[in-house]
Amino acid sequence: MRVALKKLEELIKKEKIITAVLPTGYGKSSFFKQNRQLLDEIGKTIHVLPLQAIVSDLYDKMKEVFSDELGYQMSLMIPDGVKRPFLSRKYMITTVDSFILDFYGIPVHELYRSKWHSDIAMLFTRASNIILDEYHLTVTLDTDDVASEFTKVITSIEKTIEYAKRKVIIFTATLPRNLVKGKTLVLAPEGHPFVTNDMIRVWDDEDEFISSFSTYTNKVKTYVTKKDKESLIKEVLRNYKDKRILIMLNHVKDVENLGNKFKECLFIHGLFTQESKERLINEIKNANYVISTQVIEAGVDISFDILITDVAPAFSLIQRVGRILRQPEEFDKKDMGEVYILVGDVKEQIKEVYDFEMTQETLKVLLSNRTENDKVEINWRLAETDKNKLDYLKLILSLESRINDIISSAKKNPDIEKFLNLITNIHLTPQKIIGEIDSLFGGSFIRSSALIPAIVRYENVEEHATLSWPRFQRLLTLAKKLRFSYNVIKGEKEDTKEIEIEKSEIIDDMPLVSIRRVINKIRKEEKELDEDLSGYIKIIPNGFVIPKDFIGIEEREGNKFYYVKGI
C-alpha cells in the first residue's frame, strides 16, 4: 500500500491543478496503469516527459492496459508503437518539445510546410488533461547560457498551465518548491522543512516504500570524492565484479572516450541514432556495466548496485541515484549499494550542461555533511524523520535561491511570454512564426537551440539522429558541405534522393529558416507546390547525411549501434 498514491487519486478527482512531490521509484509515471478507471473518468490525457528514452519505456509499460487507446509522439520510432503527431489518442505519451509546439498551434511534423493544421494541433492538446512529468529535466544542449535555457522551459510550461483548459498534473521527485503549482502533495514526515502550510503532507509507516527505505543510509553509502575519474572506475570495476555498475557523466565526449577505453562497459549518449538508442536501452536492462549521459537519467526503469557520477545540481543527482537499488523488494534483498560523486574542475564538469551556481549550492550542502573518508550520510530516496539527517528534499531546498534569481530574470525579459501570447491570440503565417522563433530565441522557445534532423548511413543501414544547432554548425564547418536526404512519392512508389547543401546556404543564427530554405530548394527541384495542404504531399524531408568520418560504431556480441561522434 502506497499512501501517497491513494491521496493523489482523491486530488485528481477534485482539483484542476495538482503537484505530486514523491520519491524516485514510487510509481508516479505509471500511476494511470494502476488507475485505468480514473483515466476513464477524467478523459483524454497527454503525458509529457523530458527525454525520448523515457517515452519509449513508459509506452511499453502502458500498452498492456491501454491497447488501441495508446499513442506516442516523438522523433524516435517505437517498434509496433502507434505514432500520432496530433496527439489524438486517449492516452498520449510525448516529449516536452512536441507537446509545447502542438499546444501553441505549431504542428511539429508540419514545421517546414507553408501551411499548418494549427487548429487541429491546438484542439487536441488544449482539450486534454496534461501530465507534466519532471519537465524541468529537459536536457540542455551545447549552450554557454544554461540559465537562459532553464528560463525558456520554465516560462513555456508556466504559460501552458495558465492556458490549459483541463486538469494539469505535475509528477516530480525533484521540483523546487518555488515551481510547484496548485494543490501540492508531499510524502514527508511531520515537521519536515520542505513542507509548507498550504501543502498536503502524507506519511504512514505501514507504506511498504517508507518501511523499506527508512533504513537507506545503513545500506547505501555516498562518497563525494576528488579521485581521478579513470582510476576510480578501474578500482570499482576490479573490486565489485559481481555488482551492476552505472557510470553517469555530463558530456558526450567523456562517455565516448571512456566507453571505448573500458570495453566491458556498454555506453550510450544522446548522439546515438534513435533506432540504436532504442535497442541499447533494452540491452542496458540486462547489462552489468554501463556508461551513460543524462539520456537515461529519469524515468527509465533500470536498477544498479553502484553509481559513479559527475557532480551536478540536486535534481539531476537525485534522479541518477534513483537508479540504485530502485525498488523496495530489490533494496530489501541486496546487501549494499554505493554512490560516488566525482568533483574535479566543477566549471568544466558542468560546462554547457548545468547551471554553475545550482551545482555549487548542491555541492556546498553535500560537503557540509561530509564525515570521514569523503562519506556523506544522505537518504536519496525518502524524507528523513530525523531533522538532523540530510535527505533528498532538504537537498532540493538548496536550489531555491538560484531558482528565484532565474524566475526574476525571466520577468525582466518577457520575450517568451509575449511571443506565446501573440501566437495564441493572433493568427500569423508559418513563415512569420518561424522567423520570430529564430530571431528571438535562436530556433527554439523551449531549448537553447533548434534540433536538426540527421541521417546516419553505414553499409546497408540507415538510421535517424538529431543534432543541436551548435553541434551541426561545427560539423558543417569541418565537412564544408553536406548532403540532405529526402523521399519523393510518385503514386505508390517512394524514392530516396539527396541534394548537396553548401555552407553558404546556411544562415548562422537562423536554424529554422535555414532548414526551410533547404526544403524549398528541394521542392523547386521536384516541382512540388505547397499551397494546398488538402493535396498529396510528394516530398518528405529526412535530414542531413552524416559523412562516414563522423560516424561511430559500438559493437556488442555481433550487434552494431551507431552514433554521431562527439564534435
PDB file of N, CA and C in Angstrom, residues 103-195:
ATOM      1  N   PHE A 103       0.774  22.528 -28.619  1.00  0.00           N
ATOM      2  CA  PHE A 103      -0.103  23.314 -27.744  1.00  0.00           C
ATOM      3  C   PHE A 103      -0.268  24.739 -28.261  1.00  0.00           C
ATOM      4  N   TYR A 104       0.765  25.271 -28.880  1.00  0.00           N
ATOM      5  CA  TYR A 104       0.706  26.638 -29.408  1.00  0.00           C
ATOM      6  C   TYR A 104       0.459  26.674 -30.922  1.00  0.00           C
ATOM      7  N   GLY A 105      -0.062  25.548 -31.452  1.00  0.00           N
ATOM      8  CA  GLY A 105      -0.501  25.558 -32.847  1.00  0.00           C
ATOM      9  C   GLY A 105       0.617  25.471 -33.858  1.00  0.00           C
ATOM     10  N   ILE A 106       1.748  24.864 -33.454  1.00  0.00           N
ATOM     11  CA  ILE A 106       2.873  24.669 -34.371  1.00  0.00           C
ATOM     12  C   ILE A 106       3.073  23.156 -34.515  1.00  0.00           C
ATOM     13  N   PRO A 107       2.337  22.506 -35.412  1.00  0.00           N
ATOM     14  CA  PRO A 107       2.439  21.032 -35.520  1.00  0.00           C
ATOM     15  C   PRO A 107       3.863  20.621 -35.861  1.00  0.00           C
ATOM     16  N   VAL A 108       4.482  19.857 -34.984  1.00  0.00           N
ATOM     17  CA  VAL A 108       5.906  19.561 -35.118  1.00  0.00           C
ATOM     18  C   VAL A 108       6.208  18.843 -36.428  1.00  0.00           C
ATOM     19  N   HIS A 109       5.291  18.013 -36.916  1.00  0.00           N
ATOM     20  CA  HIS A 109       5.544  17.266 -38.152  1.00  0.00           C
ATOM     21  C   HIS A 109       5.258  18.104 -39.394  1.00  0.00           C
ATOM     22  N   GLU A 110       4.692  19.298 -39.219  1.00  0.00           N
ATOM     23  CA  GLU A 110       4.433  20.182 -40.363  1.00  0.00           C
ATOM     24  C   GLU A 110       5.295  21.449 -40.297  1.00  0.00           C
ATOM     25  N   LEU A 111       6.314  21.430 -39.450  1.00  0.00           N
ATOM     26  CA  LEU A 111       7.066  22.638 -39.123  1.00  0.00           C
ATOM     27  C   LEU A 111       7.562  23.382 -40.359  1.00  0.00           C
ATOM     28  N   TYR A 112       7.985  22.663 -41.392  1.00  0.00           N
ATOM     29  CA  TYR A 112       8.605  23.313 -42.540  1.00  0.00           C
ATOM     30  C   TYR A 112       7.682  23.429 -43.748  1.00  0.00           C
ATOM     31  N   ARG A 113       6.400  23.202 -43.552  1.00  0.00           N
ATOM     32  CA  ARG A 113       5.459  23.390 -44.649  1.00  0.00           C
ATOM     33  C   ARG A 113       4.953  24.827 -44.664  1.00  0.00           C
ATOM     34  N   SER A 114       4.360  25.242 -45.779  1.00  0.00           N
ATOM     35  CA  SER A 114       3.930  26.640 -45.895  1.00  0.00           C
ATOM     36  C   SER A 114       2.591  26.893 -45.214  1.00  0.00           C
ATOM     37  N   LYS A 115       1.846  25.816 -44.925  1.00  0.00           N
ATOM     38  CA  LYS A 115       0.603  25.937 -44.157  1.00  0.00           C
ATOM     39  C   LYS A 115       0.582  24.873 -43.074  1.00  0.00           C
ATOM     40  N   TRP A 116      -0.046  25.199 -41.957  1.00  0.00           N
ATOM     41  CA  TRP A 116      -0.137  24.270 -40.829  1.00  0.00           C
ATOM     42  C   TRP A 116      -1.589  23.984 -40.475  1.00  0.00           C
ATOM     43  N   HIS A 117      -1.820  22.795 -39.919  1.00  0.00           N
ATOM     44  CA  HIS A 117      -3.130  22.492 -39.337  1.00  0.00           C
ATOM     45  C   HIS A 117      -3.100  22.909 -37.860  1.00  0.00           C
ATOM     46  N   SER A 118      -2.930  24.200 -37.628  1.00  0.00           N
ATOM     47  CA  SER A 118      -2.752  24.715 -36.266  1.00  0.00           C
ATOM     48  C   SER A 118      -3.968  24.456 -35.390  1.00  0.00           C
ATOM     49  N   ASP A 119      -5.152  24.627 -35.956  1.00  0.00           N
ATOM     50  CA  ASP A 119      -6.372  24.448 -35.154  1.00  0.00           C
ATOM     51  C   ASP A 119      -6.493  23.024 -34.622  1.00  0.00           C
ATOM     52  N   ILE A 120      -6.114  22.040 -35.453  1.00  0.00           N
ATOM     53  CA  ILE A 120      -6.200  20.651 -35.023  1.00  0.00           C
ATOM     54  C   ILE A 120      -5.200  20.385 -33.895  1.00  0.00           C
ATOM     55  N   ALA A 121      -3.967  20.890 -34.061  1.00  0.00           N
ATOM     56  CA  ALA A 121      -2.935  20.706 -33.034  1.00  0.00           C
ATOM     57  C   ALA A 121      -3.381  21.297 -31.701  1.00  0.00           C
ATOM     58  N   MET A 122      -3.917  22.517 -31.750  1.00  0.00           N
ATOM     59  CA  MET A 122      -4.345  23.192 -30.519  1.00  0.00           C
ATOM     60  C   MET A 122      -5.571  22.507 -29.914  1.00  0.00           C
ATOM     61  N   LEU A 123      -6.466  22.040 -30.752  1.00  0.00           N
ATOM     62  CA  LEU A 123      -7.689  21.403 -30.260  1.00  0.00           C
ATOM     63  C   LEU A 123      -7.366  20.165 -29.432  1.00  0.00           C
ATOM     64  N   PHE A 124      -6.541  19.266 -29.987  1.00  0.00           N
ATOM     65  CA  PHE A 124      -6.247  18.019 -29.278  1.00  0.00           C
ATOM     66  C   PHE A 124      -5.447  18.254 -27.996  1.00  0.00           C
ATOM     67  N   THR A 125      -4.548  19.234 -27.997  1.00  0.00           N
ATOM     68  CA  THR A 125      -3.733  19.469 -26.797  1.00  0.00           C
ATOM     69  C   THR A 125      -4.522  20.210 -25.723  1.00  0.00           C
ATOM     70  N   ARG A 126      -5.284  21.212 -26.120  1.00  0.00           N
ATOM     71  CA  ARG A 126      -5.967  22.044 -25.121  1.00  0.00           C
ATOM     72  C   ARG A 126      -7.256  21.400 -24.606  1.00  0.00           C
ATOM     73  N   ALA A 127      -7.734  20.387 -25.309  1.00  0.00           N
ATOM     74  CA  ALA A 127      -8.914  19.663 -24.826  1.00  0.00           C
ATOM     75  C   ALA A 127      -8.512  18.437 -24.003  1.00  0.00           C
ATOM     76  N   SER A 128      -7.225  18.306 -23.695  1.00  0.00           N
ATOM     77  CA  SER A 128      -6.728  17.144 -22.959  1.00  0.00           C
ATOM     78  C   SER A 128      -6.316  17.519 -21.541  1.00  0.00           C
ATOM     79  N   ASN A 129      -6.381  16.539 -20.638  1.00  0.00           N
ATOM     80  CA  ASN A 129      -5.687  16.669 -19.361  1.00  0.00           C
ATOM     81  C   ASN A 129      -4.193  16.536 -19.654  1.00  0.00           C
ATOM     82  N   ILE A 130      -3.372  17.197 -18.841  1.00  0.00           N
ATOM     83  CA  ILE A 130      -1.929  17.222 -19.101  1.00  0.00           C
ATOM     84  C   ILE A 130      -1.182  16.707 -17.872  1.00  0.00           C
ATOM     85  N   ILE A 131      -0.304  15.729 -18.082  1.00  0.00           N
ATOM     86  CA  ILE A 131       0.625  15.286 -17.039  1.00  0.00           C
ATOM     87  C   ILE A 131       2.005  15.825 -17.405  1.00  0.00           C
ATOM     88  N   LEU A 132       2.568  16.656 -16.545  1.00  0.00           N
ATOM     89  CA  LEU A 132       3.919  17.180 -16.743  1.00  0.00           C
ATOM     90  C   LEU A 132       4.844  16.416 -15.794  1.00  0.00           C
ATOM     91  N   ASP A 133       5.638  15.527 -16.358  1.00  0.00           N
ATOM     92  CA  ASP A 133       6.419  14.577 -15.561  1.00  0.00           C
ATOM     93  C   ASP A 133       7.900  14.972 -15.586  1.00  0.00           C
ATOM     94  N   GLU A 134       8.392  15.553 -14.484  1.00  0.00           N
ATOM     95  CA  GLU A 134       9.787  16.001 -14.363  1.00  0.00           C
ATOM     96  C   GLU A 134      10.201  16.854 -15.570  1.00  0.00           C
ATOM     97  N   TYR A 135       9.326  17.769 -15.978  1.00  0.00           N
ATOM     98  CA  TYR A 135       9.558  18.562 -17.194  1.00  0.00           C
ATOM     99  C   TYR A 135      10.837  19.393 -17.116  1.00  0.00           C
ATOM    100  N   HIS A 136      11.242  19.791 -15.902  1.00  0.00           N
ATOM    101  CA  HIS A 136      12.422  20.654 -15.737  1.00  0.00           C
ATOM    102  C   HIS A 136      13.729  19.923 -16.021  1.00  0.00           C
ATOM    103  N   LEU A 137      13.660  18.600 -16.266  1.00  0.00           N
ATOM    104  CA  LEU A 137      14.868  17.830 -16.574  1.00  0.00           C
ATOM    105  C   LEU A 137      15.139  17.760 -18.074  1.00  0.00           C
ATOM    106  N   THR A 138      14.404  18.547 -18.873  1.00  0.00           N
ATOM    107  CA  THR A 138      14.676  18.635 -20.311  1.00  0.00           C
ATOM    108  C   THR A 138      16.155  18.959 -20.499  1.00  0.00           C
ATOM    109  N   VAL A 139      16.855  18.130 -21.275  1.00  0.00           N
ATOM    110  CA  VAL A 139      18.321  18.185 -21.310  1.00  0.00           C
ATOM    111  C   VAL A 139      18.830  19.409 -22.054  1.00  0.00           C
ATOM    112  N   THR A 140      19.803  20.073 -21.451  1.00  0.00           N
ATOM    113  CA  THR A 140      20.467  21.212 -22.065  1.00  0.00           C
ATOM    114  C   THR A 140      21.337  20.745 -23.230  1.00  0.00           C
ATOM    115  N   LEU A 141      21.385  21.554 -24.285  1.00  0.00           N
ATOM    116  CA  LEU A 141      22.138  21.165 -25.472  1.00  0.00           C
ATOM    117  C   LEU A 141      23.178  22.220 -25.836  1.00  0.00           C
ATOM    118  N   ASP A 142      24.423  21.969 -25.503  1.00  0.00           N
ATOM    119  CA  ASP A 142      25.554  22.761 -26.005  1.00  0.00           C
ATOM    120  C   ASP A 142      25.340  24.267 -25.893  1.00  0.00           C
ATOM    121  N   THR A 143      25.050  24.743 -24.711  1.00  0.00           N
ATOM    122  CA  THR A 143      24.832  26.177 -24.548  1.00  0.00           C
ATOM    123  C   THR A 143      25.732  26.731 -23.459  1.00  0.00           C
ATOM    124  N   ASP A 144      26.246  27.936 -23.694  1.00  0.00           N
ATOM    125  CA  ASP A 144      27.045  28.607 -22.663  1.00  0.00           C
ATOM    126  C   ASP A 144      26.150  29.269 -21.633  1.00  0.00           C
ATOM    127  N   ASP A 145      24.878  29.470 -21.970  1.00  0.00           N
ATOM    128  CA  ASP A 145      23.952  30.148 -21.064  1.00  0.00           C
ATOM    129  C   ASP A 145      22.872  29.163 -20.618  1.00  0.00           C
ATOM    130  N   VAL A 146      23.237  28.296 -19.672  1.00  0.00           N
ATOM    131  CA  VAL A 146      22.326  27.259 -19.207  1.00  0.00           C
ATOM    132  C   VAL A 146      21.105  27.864 -18.529  1.00  0.00           C
ATOM    133  N   ALA A 147      21.320  28.957 -17.785  1.00  0.00           N
ATOM    134  CA  ALA A 147      20.202  29.606 -17.090  1.00  0.00           C
ATOM    135  C   ALA A 147      19.142  30.076 -18.073  1.00  0.00           C
ATOM    136  N   SER A 148      19.577  30.543 -19.255  1.00  0.00           N
ATOM    137  CA  SER A 148      18.638  31.005 -20.271  1.00  0.00           C
ATOM    138  C   SER A 148      17.759  29.862 -20.756  1.00  0.00           C
ATOM    139  N   GLU A 149      18.356  28.674 -20.965  1.00  0.00           N
ATOM    140  CA  GLU A 149      17.556  27.526 -21.397  1.00  0.00           C
ATOM    141  C   GLU A 149      16.570  27.116 -20.316  1.00  0.00           C
ATOM    142  N   PHE A 150      17.020  27.087 -19.066  1.00  0.00           N
ATOM    143  CA  PHE A 150      16.150  26.728 -17.957  1.00  0.00           C
ATOM    144  C   PHE A 150      14.972  27.694 -17.900  1.00  0.00           C
ATOM    145  N   THR A 151      15.259  28.984 -18.139  1.00  0.00           N
ATOM    146  CA  THR A 151      14.215  30.012 -18.158  1.00  0.00           C
ATOM    147  C   THR A 151      13.189  29.729 -19.250  1.00  0.00           C
ATOM    148  N   LYS A 152      13.659  29.316 -20.424  1.00  0.00           N
ATOM    149  CA  LYS A 152      12.752  29.008 -21.534  1.00  0.00           C
ATOM    150  C   LYS A 152      11.777  27.896 -21.143  1.00  0.00           C
ATOM    151  N   VAL A 153      12.316  26.816 -20.586  1.00  0.00           N
ATOM    152  CA  VAL A 153      11.473  25.670 -20.216  1.00  0.00           C
ATOM    153  C   VAL A 153      10.445  26.089 -19.171  1.00  0.00           C
ATOM    154  N   ILE A 154      10.905  26.764 -18.121  1.00  0.00           N
ATOM    155  CA  ILE A 154      10.021  27.155 -17.016  1.00  0.00           C
ATOM    156  C   ILE A 154       8.922  28.100 -17.501  1.00  0.00           C
ATOM    157  N   THR A 155       9.309  29.110 -18.294  1.00  0.00           N
ATOM    158  CA  THR A 155       8.336  30.099 -18.778  1.00  0.00           C
ATOM    159  C   THR A 155       7.310  29.455 -19.696  1.00  0.00           C
ATOM    160  N   SER A 156       7.769  28.613 -20.621  1.00  0.00           N
ATOM    161  CA  SER A 156       6.856  27.949 -21.552  1.00  0.00           C
ATOM    162  C   SER A 156       5.846  27.081 -20.806  1.00  0.00           C
ATOM    163  N   ILE A 157       6.315  26.349 -19.808  1.00  0.00           N
ATOM    164  CA  ILE A 157       5.419  25.475 -19.048  1.00  0.00           C
ATOM    165  C   ILE A 157       4.444  26.293 -18.207  1.00  0.00           C
ATOM    166  N   GLU A 158       4.911  27.357 -17.581  1.00  0.00           N
ATOM    167  CA  GLU A 158       4.017  28.167 -16.741  1.00  0.00           C
ATOM    168  C   GLU A 158       2.906  28.807 -17.581  1.00  0.00           C
ATOM    169  N   LYS A 159       3.241  29.268 -18.781  1.00  0.00           N
ATOM    170  CA  LYS A 159       2.202  29.825 -19.663  1.00  0.00           C
ATOM    171  C   LYS A 159       1.238  28.734 -20.121  1.00  0.00           C
ATOM    172  N   THR A 160       1.764  27.542 -20.352  1.00  0.00           N
ATOM    173  CA  THR A 160       0.919  26.420 -20.758  1.00  0.00           C
ATOM    174  C   THR A 160      -0.085  26.077 -19.661  1.00  0.00           C
ATOM    175  N   ILE A 161       0.370  26.058 -18.425  1.00  0.00           N
ATOM    176  CA  ILE A 161      -0.534  25.787 -17.296  1.00  0.00           C
ATOM    177  C   ILE A 161      -1.618  26.862 -17.223  1.00  0.00           C
ATOM    178  N   GLU A 162      -1.228  28.088 -17.486  1.00  0.00           N
ATOM    179  CA  GLU A 162      -2.187  29.205 -17.455  1.00  0.00           C
ATOM    180  C   GLU A 162      -3.263  29.041 -18.533  1.00  0.00           C
ATOM    181  N   TYR A 163      -2.862  28.595 -19.730  1.00  0.00           N
ATOM    182  CA  TYR A 163      -3.806  28.462 -20.842  1.00  0.00           C
ATOM    183  C   TYR A 163      -4.589  27.143 -20.822  1.00  0.00           C
ATOM    184  N   ALA A 164      -4.128  26.157 -20.059  1.00  0.00           N
ATOM    185  CA  ALA A 164      -4.745  24.831 -20.080  1.00  0.00           C
ATOM    186  C   ALA A 164      -6.212  24.883 -19.668  1.00  0.00           C
ATOM    187  N   LYS A 165      -7.051  24.157 -20.387  1.00  0.00           N
ATOM    188  CA  LYS A 165      -8.493  24.158 -20.118  1.00  0.00           C
ATOM    189  C   LYS A 165      -8.909  23.015 -19.189  1.00  0.00           C
ATOM    190  N   ARG A 166      -8.128  21.927 -19.187  1.00  0.00           N
ATOM    191  CA  ARG A 166      -8.486  20.750 -18.386  1.00  0.00           C
ATOM    192  C   ARG A 166      -7.517  20.604 -17.215  1.00  0.00           C
ATOM    193  N   LYS A 167      -7.426  19.417 -16.660  1.00  0.00           N
ATOM    194  CA  LYS A 167      -6.571  19.198 -15.487  1.00  0.00           C
ATOM    195  C   LYS A 167      -5.086  19.233 -15.864  1.00  0.00           C
ATOM    196  N   VAL A 168      -4.274  19.748 -14.948  1.00  0.00           N
ATOM    197  CA  VAL A 168      -2.817  19.713 -15.082  1.00  0.00           C
ATOM    198  C   VAL A 168      -2.271  18.988 -13.858  1.00  0.00           C
ATOM    199  N   ILE A 169      -1.538  17.900 -14.098  1.00  0.00           N
ATOM    200  CA  ILE A 169      -0.977  17.081 -13.016  1.00  0.00           C
ATOM    201  C   ILE A 169       0.539  17.083 -13.169  1.00  0.00           C
ATOM    202  N   ILE A 170       1.247  17.582 -12.182  1.00  0.00           N
ATOM    203  CA  ILE A 170       2.710  17.628 -12.218  1.00  0.00           C
ATOM    204  C   ILE A 170       3.256  16.495 -11.355  1.00  0.00           C
ATOM    205  N   PHE A 171       3.993  15.578 -11.984  1.00  0.00           N
ATOM    206  CA  PHE A 171       4.659  14.490 -11.264  1.00  0.00           C
ATOM    207  C   PHE A 171       6.131  14.859 -11.095  1.00  0.00           C
ATOM    208  N   THR A 172       6.657  14.775  -9.881  1.00  0.00           N
ATOM    209  CA  THR A 172       8.058  15.136  -9.677  1.00  0.00           C
ATOM    210  C   THR A 172       8.617  14.526  -8.398  1.00  0.00           C
ATOM    211  N   ALA A 173       9.918  14.271  -8.428  1.00  0.00           N
ATOM    212  CA  ALA A 173      10.643  13.954  -7.197  1.00  0.00           C
ATOM    213  C   ALA A 173      11.560  15.111  -6.844  1.00  0.00           C
ATOM    214  N   THR A 174      11.762  16.022  -7.813  1.00  0.00           N
ATOM    215  CA  THR A 174      12.889  16.955  -7.688  1.00  0.00           C
ATOM    216  C   THR A 174      12.564  18.420  -7.987  1.00  0.00           C
ATOM    217  N   LEU A 175      11.296  18.753  -8.159  1.00  0.00           N
ATOM    218  CA  LEU A 175      10.943  20.137  -8.491  1.00  0.00           C
ATOM    219  C   LEU A 175      11.071  21.023  -7.256  1.00  0.00           C
ATOM    220  N   PRO A 176      11.842  22.106  -7.324  1.00  0.00           N
ATOM    221  CA  PRO A 176      11.945  23.021  -6.180  1.00  0.00           C
ATOM    222  C   PRO A 176      10.582  23.620  -5.811  1.00  0.00           C
ATOM    223  N   ARG A 177      10.430  23.994  -4.542  1.00  0.00           N
ATOM    224  CA  ARG A 177       9.129  24.470  -4.050  1.00  0.00           C
ATOM    225  C   ARG A 177       8.605  25.683  -4.808  1.00  0.00           C
ATOM    226  N   ASN A 178       9.509  26.553  -5.250  1.00  0.00           N
ATOM    227  CA  ASN A 178       9.044  27.761  -5.929  1.00  0.00           C
ATOM    228  C   ASN A 178       8.539  27.508  -7.342  1.00  0.00           C
ATOM    229  N   LEU A 179       8.528  26.242  -7.787  1.00  0.00           N
ATOM    230  CA  LEU A 179       7.969  25.911  -9.100  1.00  0.00           C
ATOM    231  C   LEU A 179       6.733  25.020  -9.022  1.00  0.00           C
ATOM    232  N   VAL A 180       6.352  24.584  -7.823  1.00  0.00           N
ATOM    233  CA  VAL A 180       5.148  23.752  -7.708  1.00  0.00           C
ATOM    234  C   VAL A 180       3.906  24.590  -7.972  1.00  0.00           C
ATOM    235  N   LYS A 181       2.828  23.957  -8.430  1.00  0.00           N
ATOM    236  CA  LYS A 181       1.589  24.659  -8.780  1.00  0.00           C
ATOM    237  C   LYS A 181       0.385  23.935  -8.180  1.00  0.00           C
ATOM    238  N   GLY A 182      -0.666  24.687  -7.898  1.00  0.00           N
ATOM    239  CA  GLY A 182      -1.926  24.111  -7.445  1.00  0.00           C
ATOM    240  C   GLY A 182      -1.803  23.422  -6.097  1.00  0.00           C
ATOM    241  N   LYS A 183      -2.681  22.449  -5.865  1.00  0.00           N
ATOM    242  CA  LYS A 183      -2.632  21.656  -4.642  1.00  0.00           C
ATOM    243  C   LYS A 183      -1.403  20.748  -4.684  1.00  0.00           C
ATOM    244  N   THR A 184      -0.553  20.865  -3.674  1.00  0.00           N
ATOM    245  CA  THR A 184       0.716  20.140  -3.701  1.00  0.00           C
ATOM    246  C   THR A 184       0.734  19.034  -2.649  1.00  0.00           C
ATOM    247  N   LEU A 185       0.950  17.813  -3.127  1.00  0.00           N
ATOM    248  CA  LEU A 185       1.017  16.622  -2.276  1.00  0.00           C
ATOM    249  C   LEU A 185       2.481  16.245  -2.061  1.00  0.00           C
ATOM    250  N   VAL A 186       2.881  16.024  -0.804  1.00  0.00           N
ATOM    251  CA  VAL A 186       4.273  15.674  -0.491  1.00  0.00           C
ATOM    252  C   VAL A 186       4.298  14.460   0.434  1.00  0.00           C
ATOM    253  N   LEU A 187       5.149  13.500   0.122  1.00  0.00           N
ATOM    254  CA  LEU A 187       5.389  12.382   1.030  1.00  0.00           C
ATOM    255  C   LEU A 187       6.530  12.781   1.960  1.00  0.00           C
ATOM    256  N   ALA A 188       6.191  13.154   3.189  1.00  0.00           N
ATOM    257  CA  ALA A 188       7.198  13.637   4.144  1.00  0.00           C
ATOM    258  C   ALA A 188       6.664  13.508   5.568  1.00  0.00           C
ATOM    259  N   PRO A 189       7.564  13.289   6.533  1.00  0.00           N
ATOM    260  CA  PRO A 189       7.124  13.207   7.930  1.00  0.00           C
ATOM    261  C   PRO A 189       6.760  14.586   8.479  1.00  0.00           C
ATOM    262  N   GLU A 190       6.067  14.609   9.583  1.00  0.00           N
ATOM    263  CA  GLU A 190       5.649  15.861  10.220  1.00  0.00           C
ATOM    264  C   GLU A 190       6.870  16.708  10.574  1.00  0.00           C
ATOM    265  N   GLY A 191       6.751  18.012  10.316  1.00  0.00           N
ATOM    266  CA  GLY A 191       7.812  18.942  10.678  1.00  0.00           C
ATOM    267  C   GLY A 191       8.951  19.035   9.683  1.00  0.00           C
ATOM    268  N   HIS A 192       8.832  18.351   8.531  1.00  0.00           N
ATOM    269  CA  HIS A 192       9.924  18.398   7.541  1.00  0.00           C
ATOM    270  C   HIS A 192      10.020  19.807   6.950  1.00  0.00           C
ATOM    271  N   PRO A 193      11.233  20.370   6.811  1.00  0.00           N
ATOM    272  CA  PRO A 193      11.382  21.764   6.346  1.00  0.00           C
ATOM    273  C   PRO A 193      10.913  22.017   4.923  1.00  0.00           C
ATOM    274  N   PHE A 194      10.784  20.979   4.089  1.00  0.00           N
ATOM    275  CA  PHE A 194      10.306  21.180   2.713  1.00  0.00           C
ATOM    276  C   PHE A 194       8.819  21.535   2.698  1.00  0.00           C
ATOM    277  N   VAL A 195       8.070  21.066   3.684  1.00  0.00           N
ATOM    278  CA  VAL A 195       6.610  21.165   3.678  1.00  0.00           C
ATOM    279  C   VAL A 195       6.161  22.528   4.204  1.00  0.00           C
TER     280      VAL A 195
END
